[in-house]
GROMACS .gro file of C-alpha atoms in nm:
model
  513
    1MET     CA    1   3.111  -0.241   1.181
    2THR     CA    2   2.904  -0.498   0.991
    3VAL     CA    3   3.067  -0.619   0.669
    4PRO     CA    4   2.807  -0.698   0.399
    5PRO     CA    5   2.836  -1.035   0.222
    6LEU     CA    6   3.021  -1.050  -0.108
    7ALA     CA    7   2.815  -1.348  -0.225
    8LEU     CA    8   2.558  -1.599  -0.101
    9ILE     CA    9   2.628  -1.970  -0.154
   10PHE     CA   10   2.369  -2.233  -0.065
   11GLY     CA   11   2.377  -2.611  -0.054
   12ARG     CA   12   2.004  -2.632  -0.126
   13GLU     CA   13   1.746  -2.403  -0.279
   14GLU     CA   14   1.689  -2.095  -0.062
   15MET     CA   15   1.428  -1.864  -0.214
   16ILE     CA   16   1.377  -1.603   0.059
   17LEU     CA   17   1.725  -1.449   0.040
   18THR     CA   18   1.749  -1.518  -0.332
   19ILE     CA   19   1.433  -1.320  -0.406
   20GLY     CA   20   1.567  -1.040  -0.188
   21VAL     CA   21   1.874  -1.016  -0.411
   22ILE     CA   22   1.663  -1.031  -0.729
   23VAL     CA   23   1.443  -0.749  -0.597
   24ALA     CA   24   1.755  -0.543  -0.519
   25GLN     CA   25   1.875  -0.599  -0.876
   26GLU     CA   26   1.547  -0.511  -1.043
   27MET     CA   27   1.451  -0.214  -0.825
   28PHE     CA   28   1.776  -0.061  -0.704
   29GLY     CA   29   2.049  -0.183  -0.940
   30LYS     CA   30   2.234  -0.352  -0.652
   31SER     CA   31   2.345  -0.713  -0.656
   32ILE     CA   32   2.574  -0.983  -0.526
   33PRO     CA   33   2.615  -1.334  -0.672
   34VAL     CA   34   2.377  -1.599  -0.538
   35LEU     CA   35   2.492  -1.953  -0.609
   36ASN     CA   36   2.360  -2.301  -0.547
   37VAL     CA   37   2.598  -2.597  -0.525
   38PRO     CA   38   2.544  -2.968  -0.450
   39MET     CA   39   2.564  -3.048  -0.079
   40ALA     CA   40   2.890  -3.240  -0.125
   41SER     CA   41   3.044  -2.929  -0.284
   42PHE     CA   42   2.895  -2.711  -0.013
   43ASP     CA   43   3.063  -2.920   0.256
   44SER     CA   44   3.391  -2.897   0.063
   45LEU     CA   45   3.364  -2.518   0.045
   46ARG     CA   46   3.309  -2.494   0.419
   47ARG     CA   47   3.639  -2.675   0.482
   48ASN     CA   48   3.837  -2.418   0.282
   49ARG     CA   49   3.940  -2.068   0.384
   50TRP     CA   50   3.943  -1.894   0.048
   51ALA     CA   51   3.705  -1.889  -0.247
   52GLN     CA   52   3.668  -1.700  -0.571
   53ILE     CA   53   3.375  -1.685  -0.812
   54LYS     CA   54   3.491  -1.663  -1.172
   55ASN     CA   55   3.328  -1.750  -1.505
   56SER     CA   56   3.030  -1.917  -1.337
   57LYS     CA   57   3.254  -2.139  -1.127
   58ILE     CA   58   3.375  -2.137  -0.767
   59TYR     CA   59   3.744  -2.188  -0.701
   60CYS     CA   60   3.848  -2.264  -0.345
   61GLY     CA   61   4.152  -2.356  -0.140
   62ILE     CA   62   4.334  -2.295   0.185
   63ASN     CA   63   4.455  -1.957   0.055
   64ALA     CA   64   4.468  -1.754  -0.265
   65ASP     CA   65   4.821  -1.878  -0.349
   66ASP     CA   66   4.715  -2.242  -0.357
   67LYS     CA   67   4.859  -2.416  -0.663
   68ASP     CA   68   4.591  -2.687  -0.661
   69LEU     CA   69   4.270  -2.491  -0.629
   70LYS     CA   70   3.959  -2.703  -0.637
   71MET     CA   71   3.674  -2.608  -0.869
   72GLU     CA   72   3.316  -2.663  -0.760
   73SER     CA   73   3.019  -2.676  -0.995
   74CYS     CA   74   2.747  -2.423  -0.922
   75ARG     CA   75   2.430  -2.266  -1.048
   76ILE     CA   76   2.414  -1.886  -1.039
   77TYR     CA   77   2.069  -1.754  -0.959
   78THR     CA   78   2.139  -1.386  -1.022
   79THR     CA   79   2.224  -1.437  -1.390
   80GLU     CA   80   1.921  -1.456  -1.614
   81PRO     CA   81   1.905  -1.786  -1.809
   82THR     CA   82   1.941  -1.766  -2.186
   83HIS     CA   83   1.672  -2.032  -2.234
   84SER     CA   84   1.350  -2.089  -2.043
   85SER     CA   85   1.060  -2.331  -2.069
   86LEU     CA   86   0.826  -2.083  -1.894
   87GLN     CA   87   0.510  -2.030  -2.100
   88LEU     CA   88   0.384  -1.671  -2.099
   89THR     CA   89   0.039  -1.544  -2.192
   90GLN     CA   90  -0.015  -1.228  -2.395
   91PHE     CA   91  -0.095  -1.045  -2.070
   92ASP     CA   92   0.227  -1.171  -1.911
   93GLN     CA   93   0.424  -1.036  -2.206
   94GLU     CA   94   0.243  -0.702  -2.183
   95LEU     CA   95   0.346  -0.680  -1.818
   96LEU     CA   96   0.707  -0.757  -1.910
   97ASP     CA   97   0.699  -0.497  -2.186
   98GLY     CA   98   0.586  -0.228  -1.942
   99ILE     CA   99   0.248  -0.169  -2.104
  100HIS     CA  100   0.078  -0.183  -1.763
  101GLY     CA  101   0.327   0.042  -1.586
  102LYS     CA  102   0.677   0.030  -1.444
  103ALA     CA  103   0.585  -0.121  -1.105
  104ALA     CA  104   0.394  -0.406  -1.271
  105GLN     CA  105   0.685  -0.458  -1.511
  106ILE     CA  106   0.932  -0.494  -1.223
  107ALA     CA  107   0.692  -0.727  -1.043
  108MET     CA  108   0.655  -0.948  -1.348
  109ARG     CA  109   1.031  -0.965  -1.402
  110VAL     CA  110   1.077  -1.084  -1.043
  111ILE     CA  111   0.803  -1.346  -1.087
  112VAL     CA  112   0.950  -1.473  -1.416
  113ARG     CA  113   1.302  -1.495  -1.275
  114THR     CA  114   1.173  -1.682  -0.968
  115ALA     CA  115   0.983  -1.923  -1.194
  116GLN     CA  116   1.295  -1.985  -1.397
  117ILE     CA  117   1.501  -2.063  -1.087
  118GLN     CA  118   1.239  -2.309  -0.967
  119LYS     CA  119   1.193  -2.453  -1.318
  120VAL     CA  120   0.822  -2.369  -1.314
  121THR     CA  121   0.675  -2.383  -1.665
  122SER     CA  122   0.352  -2.185  -1.627
  123LEU     CA  123   0.183  -1.910  -1.429
  124ILE     CA  124  -0.175  -1.892  -1.300
  125ASP     CA  125  -0.429  -1.622  -1.217
  126ILE     CA  126  -0.486  -1.554  -0.848
  127THR     CA  127  -0.779  -1.376  -0.685
  128ASN     CA  128  -0.656  -1.289  -0.337
  129GLY     CA  129  -0.330  -1.175  -0.177
  130HIS     CA  130  -0.205  -1.131   0.179
  131ILE     CA  131   0.106  -0.916   0.222
  132ASP     CA  132   0.350  -1.022   0.492
  133CYS     CA  133   0.631  -0.770   0.436
  134CYS     CA  134   0.426  -0.478   0.572
  135ILE     CA  135   0.612  -0.529   0.901
  136TYR     CA  136   0.875  -0.256   0.946
  137THR     CA  137   1.213  -0.420   1.001
  138GLY     CA  138   1.432  -0.135   0.878
  139PRO     CA  139   1.463   0.139   0.615
  140ALA     CA  140   1.490  -0.109   0.326
  141THR     CA  141   1.138  -0.242   0.386
  142LEU     CA  142   0.998   0.111   0.367
  143GLU     CA  143   1.202   0.209   0.062
  144PHE     CA  144   1.084  -0.104  -0.122
  145ALA     CA  145   0.716  -0.022  -0.071
  146GLN     CA  146   0.751   0.350  -0.134
  147ARG     CA  147   0.946   0.292  -0.456
  148LEU     CA  148   0.669   0.070  -0.595
  149CYS     CA  149   0.412   0.324  -0.482
  150ASP     CA  150   0.600   0.610  -0.650
  151LEU     CA  151   0.616   0.403  -0.971
  152GLY     CA  152   0.235   0.387  -0.973
  153GLY     CA  153   0.198   0.033  -0.839
  154LYS     CA  154  -0.162  -0.084  -0.790
  155PHE     CA  155  -0.275  -0.423  -0.668
  156ARG     CA  156  -0.480  -0.612  -0.927
  157ILE     CA  157  -0.647  -0.845  -0.678
  158SER     CA  158  -0.816  -0.819  -0.338
  159THR     CA  159  -0.521  -0.775  -0.104
  160SER     CA  160  -0.512  -0.779   0.277
  161LEU     CA  161  -0.225  -0.674   0.502
  162ASN     CA  162  -0.060  -0.878   0.774
  163SER     CA  163  -0.007  -0.741   1.124
  164ILE     CA  164   0.220  -0.438   1.131
  165SER     CA  165   0.475  -0.337   1.393
  166VAL     CA  166   0.250  -0.113   1.606
  167ASP     CA  167  -0.113  -0.054   1.701
  168GLN     CA  168  -0.193   0.263   1.508
  169ARG     CA  169  -0.456   0.366   1.765
  170LEU     CA  170  -0.239   0.326   2.072
  171TRP     CA  171   0.133   0.329   1.996
  172ARG     CA  172   0.190   0.686   2.105
  173SER     CA  173   0.004   0.642   2.433
  174GLN     CA  174   0.190   0.315   2.490
  175GLY     CA  175   0.523   0.497   2.478
  176ILE     CA  176   0.648   0.328   2.160
  177ASP     CA  177   0.960   0.495   2.019
  178PRO     CA  178   0.863   0.718   1.720
  179ALA     CA  179   1.167   0.572   1.541
  180LEU     CA  180   0.956   0.257   1.509
  181GLY     CA  181   0.604   0.400   1.517
  182VAL     CA  182   0.640   0.663   1.244
  183PRO     CA  183   0.802   0.449   0.971
  184SER     CA  184   0.563   0.164   1.059
  185GLU     CA  185   0.273   0.393   0.975
  186GLU     CA  186   0.446   0.516   0.659
  187LEU     CA  187   0.502   0.158   0.545
  188ALA     CA  188   0.137   0.069   0.602
  189ARG     CA  189   0.031   0.385   0.417
  190ALA     CA  190   0.237   0.291   0.110
  191TYR     CA  191   0.060  -0.044   0.079
  192LEU     CA  192  -0.280   0.117   0.135
  193GLU     CA  193  -0.205   0.363  -0.148
  194MET     CA  194  -0.137   0.065  -0.373
  195GLY     CA  195  -0.485  -0.065  -0.295
  196ALA     CA  196  -0.449  -0.298   0.002
  197ARG     CA  197  -0.722  -0.314   0.265
  198PRO     CA  198  -0.632  -0.198   0.619
  199THR     CA  199  -0.686  -0.542   0.772
  200PHE     CA  200  -0.356  -0.560   0.968
  201THR     CA  201  -0.404  -0.918   1.082
  202CYS     CA  202  -0.200  -1.238   1.096
  203ALA     CA  203  -0.528  -1.433   1.065
  204PRO     CA  204  -0.683  -1.317   0.735
  205TYR     CA  205  -0.890  -1.634   0.725
  206LEU     CA  206  -1.111  -1.471   0.992
  207LEU     CA  207  -1.211  -1.189   0.756
  208ASP     CA  208  -1.540  -1.184   0.567
  209GLU     CA  209  -1.343  -1.187   0.241
  210ALA     CA  210  -1.166  -1.515   0.323
  211PRO     CA  211  -1.106  -1.728   0.011
  212LYS     CA  212  -1.312  -2.032  -0.076
  213LEU     CA  213  -1.248  -2.395  -0.171
  214GLY     CA  214  -1.031  -2.424  -0.482
  215GLU     CA  215  -0.953  -2.051  -0.503
  216HIS     CA  216  -0.595  -1.973  -0.608
  217ILE     CA  217  -0.437  -1.713  -0.380
  218THR     CA  218  -0.094  -1.590  -0.273
  219TRP     CA  219  -0.039  -1.565   0.102
  220ALA     CA  220   0.290  -1.546   0.289
  221GLU     CA  221   0.225  -1.559   0.667
  222SER     CA  222   0.292  -1.920   0.768
  223ASN     CA  223  -0.008  -1.988   0.994
  224ALA     CA  224  -0.238  -1.818   0.741
  225VAL     CA  225  -0.102  -2.029   0.454
  226VAL     CA  226  -0.156  -2.349   0.651
  227PHE     CA  227  -0.513  -2.255   0.749
  228ALA     CA  228  -0.602  -2.141   0.396
  229ASN     CA  229  -0.484  -2.466   0.237
  230SER     CA  230  -0.598  -2.706   0.508
  231VAL     CA  231  -0.923  -2.564   0.645
  232LEU     CA  232  -1.056  -2.333   0.371
  233GLY     CA  233  -0.935  -2.548   0.083
  234ALA     CA  234  -0.787  -2.248  -0.098
  235ARG     CA  235  -0.458  -2.297  -0.281
  236THR     CA  236  -0.133  -2.115  -0.205
  237ILE     CA  237   0.236  -2.176  -0.160
  238LYS     CA  238   0.422  -2.042   0.143
  239CYS     CA  239   0.511  -1.735  -0.055
  240PRO     CA  240   0.842  -1.563   0.030
  241ASP     CA  241   0.823  -1.199   0.135
  242TYR     CA  242   0.842  -0.948  -0.154
  243LEU     CA  243   0.723  -1.211  -0.400
  244ASP     CA  244   0.380  -1.181  -0.236
  245VAL     CA  245   0.376  -0.810  -0.328
  246MET     CA  246   0.482  -0.885  -0.686
  247CYS     CA  247   0.203  -1.141  -0.725
  248ALA     CA  248  -0.056  -0.894  -0.593
  249LEU     CA  249   0.067  -0.626  -0.838
  250THR     CA  250   0.023  -0.859  -1.135
  251GLY     CA  251  -0.249  -1.103  -1.030
  252ARG     CA  252  -0.018  -1.383  -1.142
  253ALA     CA  253   0.164  -1.655  -0.948
  254LEU     CA  254   0.380  -1.960  -1.005
  255GLU     CA  255   0.188  -2.280  -1.081
  256THR     CA  256   0.368  -2.494  -0.829
  257GLY     CA  257   0.336  -2.647  -0.484
  258CYS     CA  258  -0.013  -2.660  -0.339
  259HIS     CA  259  -0.163  -2.491  -0.645
  260ILE     CA  260  -0.138  -2.838  -0.805
  261SER     CA  261  -0.385  -3.104  -0.687
  262GLU     CA  262  -0.133  -3.389  -0.676
  263ASN     CA  263   0.093  -3.187  -0.448
  264ARG     CA  264  -0.183  -3.160  -0.187
  265LYS     CA  265  -0.188  -3.532  -0.114
  266ALA     CA  266  -0.076  -3.653   0.229
  267LYS     CA  267   0.275  -3.797   0.246
  268ILE     CA  268   0.256  -3.933   0.601
  269GLU     CA  269  -0.023  -4.058   0.830
  270VAL     CA  270  -0.004  -3.948   1.193
  271GLN     CA  271  -0.229  -4.167   1.405
  272PHE     CA  272  -0.360  -4.021   1.728
  273GLU     CA  273  -0.651  -4.139   1.942
  274MET     CA  274  -0.796  -3.951   2.234
  275THR     CA  275  -1.088  -4.105   2.419
  276LYS     CA  276  -1.090  -3.898   2.740
  277GLU     CA  277  -1.245  -3.556   2.789
  278VAL     CA  278  -0.998  -3.282   2.696
  279ASP     CA  279  -0.961  -2.904   2.722
  280ASP     CA  280  -0.840  -2.636   2.482
  281THR     CA  281  -0.473  -2.727   2.525
  282LEU     CA  282  -0.519  -3.043   2.315
  283PHE     CA  283  -0.502  -2.892   1.968
  284PRO     CA  284  -0.207  -2.656   2.023
  285LEU     CA  285  -0.004  -2.942   2.173
  286LEU     CA  286  -0.111  -3.188   1.905
  287GLY     CA  287  -0.047  -2.945   1.618
  288TYR     CA  288   0.301  -2.875   1.751
  289LEU     CA  289   0.387  -3.247   1.769
  290VAL     CA  290   0.229  -3.332   1.432
  291GLY     CA  291   0.432  -3.055   1.270
  292ASP     CA  292   0.751  -3.179   1.432
  293THR     CA  293   0.675  -3.534   1.318
  294ALA     CA  294   0.575  -3.442   0.964
  295ALA     CA  295   0.868  -3.201   0.906
  296ASP     CA  296   0.835  -3.100   0.538
  297ARG     CA  297   0.568  -3.360   0.452
  298ILE     CA  298   0.193  -3.303   0.433
  299PRO     CA  299   0.036  -3.519   0.706
  300ILE     CA  300  -0.309  -3.666   0.747
  301VAL     CA  301  -0.406  -3.708   1.112
  302THR     CA  302  -0.631  -4.004   1.186
  303GLY     CA  303  -0.814  -4.096   1.505
  304LEU     CA  304  -0.998  -3.768   1.566
  305GLU     CA  305  -1.301  -3.851   1.355
  306LYS     CA  306  -1.533  -3.856   1.658
  307GLN     CA  307  -1.382  -3.550   1.824
  308ASP     CA  308  -1.589  -3.230   1.839
  309VAL     CA  309  -1.357  -2.987   1.659
  310THR     CA  310  -1.419  -2.612   1.626
  311MET     CA  311  -1.267  -2.357   1.390
  312GLU     CA  312  -1.075  -2.221   1.690
  313ASP     CA  313  -0.930  -2.568   1.752
  314LEU     CA  314  -0.814  -2.583   1.389
  315LYS     CA  315  -0.672  -2.231   1.416
  316ALA     CA  316  -0.468  -2.330   1.724
  317PHE     CA  317  -0.361  -2.659   1.562
  318GLY     CA  318  -0.257  -2.486   1.239
  319ALA     CA  319  -0.052  -2.214   1.409
  320ALA     CA  320   0.132  -2.472   1.619
  321PHE     CA  321   0.181  -2.699   1.317
  322ALA     CA  322   0.327  -2.412   1.112
  323THR     CA  323   0.573  -2.344   1.396
  324THR     CA  324   0.744  -2.682   1.371
  325SER     CA  325   0.674  -2.789   1.012
  326SER     CA  326   0.774  -2.636   0.679
  327SER     CA  327   0.481  -2.811   0.510
  328PRO     CA  328   0.216  -2.576   0.367
  329MET     CA  329  -0.083  -2.781   0.486
  330PHE     CA  330  -0.225  -3.073   0.680
  331HIS     CA  331  -0.534  -3.294   0.667
  332ILE     CA  332  -0.740  -3.429   0.957
  333ALA     CA  333  -0.948  -3.731   0.857
  334GLY     CA  334  -1.320  -3.665   0.872
  335ILE     CA  335  -1.270  -3.298   0.961
  336THR     CA  336  -1.070  -3.082   0.719
  337ILE     CA  337  -1.222  -2.985   0.387
  338GLU     CA  338  -1.024  -3.218   0.158
  339ALA     CA  339  -1.034  -3.523   0.386
  340ARG     CA  340  -1.397  -3.544   0.498
  341SER     CA  341  -1.535  -3.831   0.294
  342PRO     CA  342  -1.412  -4.191   0.329
  343GLU     CA  343  -1.302  -4.178  -0.034
  344GLU     CA  344  -1.090  -3.867   0.022
  345VAL     CA  345  -0.932  -4.017   0.331
  346GLU     CA  346  -0.856  -4.342   0.151
  347ALA     CA  347  -0.685  -4.152  -0.132
  348HIS     CA  348  -0.460  -3.979   0.120
  349LEU     CA  349  -0.378  -4.304   0.299
  350LYS     CA  350  -0.286  -4.501  -0.012
  351ASP     CA  351   0.082  -4.599   0.004
  352THR     CA  352   0.133  -4.352   0.290
  353PRO     CA  353   0.369  -4.444   0.578
  354ARG     CA  354   0.220  -4.434   0.928
  355VAL     CA  355   0.356  -4.306   1.257
  356SER     CA  356   0.179  -4.264   1.589
  357ILE     CA  357   0.163  -3.993   1.852
  358ASN     CA  358   0.055  -4.116   2.193
  359PRO     CA  359  -0.147  -3.903   2.437
  360SER     CA  360   0.145  -3.927   2.679
  361ASP     CA  361   0.358  -3.746   2.418
  362LEU     CA  362   0.136  -3.442   2.470
  363ALA     CA  363   0.210  -3.448   2.842
  364LYS     CA  364   0.582  -3.457   2.767
  365GLN     CA  365   0.544  -3.157   2.537
  366TRP     CA  366   0.354  -2.969   2.810
  367TYR     CA  367   0.650  -3.031   3.042
  368ARG     CA  368   0.892  -2.905   2.777
  369PHE     CA  369   0.691  -2.586   2.722
  370ASN     CA  370   0.667  -2.519   3.095
  371ASN     CA  371   1.016  -2.628   3.198
  372VAL     CA  372   0.877  -2.795   3.510
  373ASP     CA  373   1.129  -2.934   3.757
  374GLY     CA  374   0.879  -3.014   4.033
  375SER     CA  375   1.043  -2.789   4.292
  376GLU     CA  376   0.760  -2.534   4.302
  377SER     CA  377   0.386  -2.592   4.342
  378SER     CA  378   0.308  -2.267   4.164
  379VAL     CA  379   0.485  -2.008   3.948
  380LYS     CA  380   0.454  -1.630   3.967
  381ILE     CA  381   0.319  -1.473   3.646
  382ASP     CA  382   0.365  -1.112   3.531
  383LEU     CA  383   0.202  -1.103   3.187
  384ILE     CA  384  -0.083  -1.282   3.011
  385SER     CA  385  -0.030  -1.309   2.633
  386LEU     CA  386  -0.341  -1.391   2.427
  387GLY     CA  387  -0.398  -1.367   2.053
  388ASN     CA  388  -0.115  -1.537   1.866
  389PRO     CA  389  -0.256  -1.567   1.602
  390HIS     CA  390  -0.516  -1.290   1.646
  391PHE     CA  391  -0.817  -1.382   1.858
  392SER     CA  392  -1.137  -1.463   1.673
  393TYR     CA  393  -1.478  -1.331   1.776
  394GLU     CA  394  -1.555  -1.668   1.937
  395GLU     CA  395  -1.233  -1.655   2.139
  396ILE     CA  396  -1.325  -1.306   2.256
  397LYS     CA  397  -1.660  -1.446   2.373
  398LYS     CA  398  -1.490  -1.728   2.562
  399ALA     CA  399  -1.258  -1.480   2.732
  400VAL     CA  400  -1.555  -1.262   2.828
  401LYS     CA  401  -1.731  -1.557   2.987
  402LEU     CA  402  -1.422  -1.626   3.200
  403CYS     CA  403  -1.360  -1.258   3.289
  404SER     CA  404  -1.713  -1.127   3.339
  405GLY     CA  405  -1.774  -0.981   3.687
  406ARG     CA  406  -1.410  -1.022   3.789
  407LYS     CA  407  -1.101  -0.800   3.815
  408LYS     CA  408  -0.746  -0.899   3.733
  409ASN     CA  409  -0.465  -0.847   3.981
  410GLU     CA  410  -0.352  -0.484   3.942
  411LYS     CA  411   0.013  -0.595   3.926
  412ILE     CA  412  -0.052  -0.826   3.630
  413THR     CA  413  -0.065  -0.718   3.266
  414MET     CA  414  -0.308  -0.895   3.033
  415VAL     CA  415  -0.296  -0.819   2.660
  416ILE     CA  416  -0.523  -0.958   2.387
  417THR     CA  417  -0.456  -0.896   2.018
  418CYS     CA  418  -0.722  -0.918   1.745
  419ASN     CA  419  -0.799  -0.766   1.409
  420ARG     CA  420  -0.997  -0.445   1.360
  421ASP     CA  421  -1.311  -0.619   1.234
  422THR     CA  422  -1.321  -0.852   1.533
  423TYR     CA  423  -1.262  -0.558   1.768
  424SER     CA  424  -1.544  -0.353   1.612
  425ARG     CA  425  -1.790  -0.640   1.624
  426ALA     CA  426  -1.696  -0.730   1.983
  427ALA     CA  427  -1.717  -0.364   2.089
  428GLN     CA  428  -2.062  -0.329   1.935
  429ASP     CA  429  -2.179  -0.636   2.126
  430GLY     CA  430  -2.039  -0.504   2.455
  431TYR     CA  431  -1.759  -0.759   2.489
  432ILE     CA  432  -1.466  -0.518   2.471
  433SER     CA  433  -1.599  -0.316   2.764
  434VAL     CA  434  -1.629  -0.634   2.974
  435LEU     CA  435  -1.266  -0.724   2.902
  436GLU     CA  436  -1.150  -0.370   2.973
  437ASP     CA  437  -1.344  -0.367   3.300
  438PHE     CA  438  -1.159  -0.684   3.389
  439GLY     CA  439  -0.835  -0.496   3.321
  440ALA     CA  440  -0.729  -0.638   2.985
  441LEU     CA  441  -0.562  -0.427   2.718
  442ILE     CA  442  -0.701  -0.498   2.369
  443ILE     CA  443  -0.456  -0.429   2.087
  444THR     CA  444  -0.526  -0.427   1.713
  445ASP     CA  445  -0.304  -0.395   1.404
  446THR     CA  446   0.003  -0.563   1.555
  447CYS     CA  447   0.058  -0.905   1.713
  448TRP     CA  448   0.283  -1.087   1.958
  449CYS     CA  449   0.555  -1.155   1.702
  450MET     CA  450   0.625  -0.779   1.708
  451ILE     CA  451   0.524  -0.673   2.059
  452ARG     CA  452   0.815  -0.571   2.281
  453GLU     CA  453   0.875  -0.321   2.562
  454PRO     CA  454   0.711  -0.102   2.678
  455VAL     CA  455   0.388  -0.295   2.599
  456ILE     CA  456   0.561  -0.580   2.774
  457PRO     CA  457   0.650  -0.417   3.109
  458ARG     CA  458   1.023  -0.389   3.161
  459ASP     CA  459   1.001  -0.564   3.499
  460ALA     CA  460   0.784  -0.851   3.368
  461GLN     CA  461   0.983  -1.174   3.385
  462LYS     CA  462   0.731  -1.455   3.333
  463ILE     CA  463   0.461  -1.480   3.068
  464ILE     CA  464   0.181  -1.732   3.023
  465THR     CA  465   0.011  -1.787   2.688
  466ASN     CA  466  -0.245  -2.024   2.540
  467SER     CA  467  -0.058  -2.023   2.208
  468ALA     CA  468   0.186  -2.305   2.131
  469LYS     CA  469   0.337  -2.076   1.867
  470TYR     CA  470   0.419  -1.807   2.123
  471ALA     CA  471   0.528  -2.066   2.379
  472HIS     CA  472   0.786  -2.168   2.118
  473TYR     CA  473   0.901  -1.823   2.002
  474GLY     CA  474   0.828  -1.604   2.304
  475LYS     CA  475   1.150  -1.652   2.497
  476GLY     CA  476   1.365  -1.576   2.196
  477LEU     CA  477   1.158  -1.272   2.107
  478THR     CA  478   1.136  -1.119   2.453
  479GLY     CA  479   1.409  -1.270   2.672
  480ARG     CA  480   1.138  -1.370   2.923
  481GLN     CA  481   1.032  -1.710   3.049
  482VAL     CA  482   0.716  -1.823   2.872
  483ARG     CA  483   0.471  -2.082   2.997
  484PHE     CA  484   0.184  -2.254   2.818
  485GLY     CA  485  -0.168  -2.320   2.944
  486GLY     CA  486  -0.535  -2.312   2.848
  487LEU     CA  487  -0.741  -1.995   2.827
  488ALA     CA  488  -0.905  -2.056   3.166
  489GLU     CA  489  -0.564  -2.104   3.327
  490CYS     CA  490  -0.443  -1.779   3.172
  491VAL     CA  491  -0.740  -1.586   3.312
  492GLU     CA  492  -0.690  -1.740   3.656
  493ALA     CA  493  -0.324  -1.636   3.645
  494ALA     CA  494  -0.435  -1.280   3.564
  495CYS     CA  495  -0.644  -1.279   3.882
  496SER     CA  496  -0.409  -1.457   4.121
  497GLY     CA  497  -0.071  -1.356   3.980
  498GLU     CA  498   0.045  -1.715   3.963
  499THR     CA  499  -0.025  -2.043   3.790
  500ASN     CA  500  -0.036  -2.402   3.906
  501ASN     CA  501   0.282  -2.589   3.823
  502LYS     CA  502   0.096  -2.910   3.741
  503LEU     CA  503  -0.037  -3.082   3.434
  504PRO     CA  504  -0.396  -3.007   3.326
  505GLN     CA  505  -0.631  -3.267   3.470
  506TRP     CA  506  -0.693  -3.446   3.140
  507LEU     CA  507  -0.319  -3.490   3.091
  508LYS     CA  508  -0.283  -3.615   3.449
  509ASP     CA  509  -0.543  -3.880   3.372
  510ILE     CA  510  -0.337  -3.991   3.072
  511GLU     CA  511  -0.023  -4.026   3.282
  512LYS     CA  512  -0.210  -4.257   3.521
  513VAL     CA  513  -0.308  -4.495   3.243
   0.00000   0.00000   0.00000
């Protein structure tokens, strides 16, 4: 039997779980204390066996009978502050007063309480939202959405939906358990009734309605946030789940993080130079290492100014970067939208520390992804995983070029995920039929972060993907071995049932230098 927590105590600000508790308070009348203490106090608490929260303080000791209980200072997040410096507009106050409906009132209360915790002093209008918590992870996620829907909640801005847990076209024929499929559809339906568009994609930046330079938005999905800030030049924080819904219901968001120009400046320069011819594994590998190097800092990557970089390269870089970094954006000198001119680059580089990534570091990361020990010349492959994040139209075209006139090995499963718009456009142009003739399964609505058995065959043991993000998460999500390679290598593995256990040629050339 799982025992629920009596309180949550953090040594640093933790907004995801905190917002969850605030939502439970505002919507369901349920709560537990959420406290923040200095790290020194947090370490002290961990060394004790007993603690009590009383009168806004934490008392701790070896046991409850301790005569010399220590008292630790704390900040309680679940108690509304008596004073706040948050400036509200007349519309904000109307929302709080319930003039625009109960759902909007709840949403505004959650936003205001979050702003107060983060000591944000003002809110801003947003024009676009992307909802991440449309993924069904249990009854609570469905009850949250349905409660807002029943209260008359309507999104005030253009709102797209992230990937959901199943492909609504195919889940029944795929043998998905109705215990997952049915509530997943009900959850999606609740958000659609509130006015969201049925986009069901983890790559909303591929949609026709993608935001523009300088547009204030609220997105939650990590790779989407990074691409929106870095490549499109839109402005968003990495919004915690549930807060994204509240912002869409009100059209208001916290003026903090990357909404503020000064906060978009690079904090570290990552120098990387690549002079040899490369393939499509460069940007996933590089993004992964840049993210790991930058950690929570916004980086500017220099040395790629002469490289021919496509939107698909930036998509792969951004997804990999978001896997290893908590930073909401990156810059690439001469390429990304806020670092193209020499003046913009110079502003980012001013007083910015520099580190370097060598091409040989990419080879080392390839070895780590593929767990190569040199004992085998090739590795048997059971499943090809493509589309994490969702494939773009251009990626579909590249796959078609590699698959056209060929047939995959009948024992191998190949799955490509994309959004509905991309699927419709590719189907109209005849590309989907080419991929299906090859033997690929094309899935919409869901993505690899949610795909499990039986879409992944129960006897499949080894997966190859061209996504650094899935190479990182895949083993933990599926329990299978996951390898990383370029798109051409993935297609060859689909045909032969195995993959070469050697570095790509361009990385071999680097090792020889």
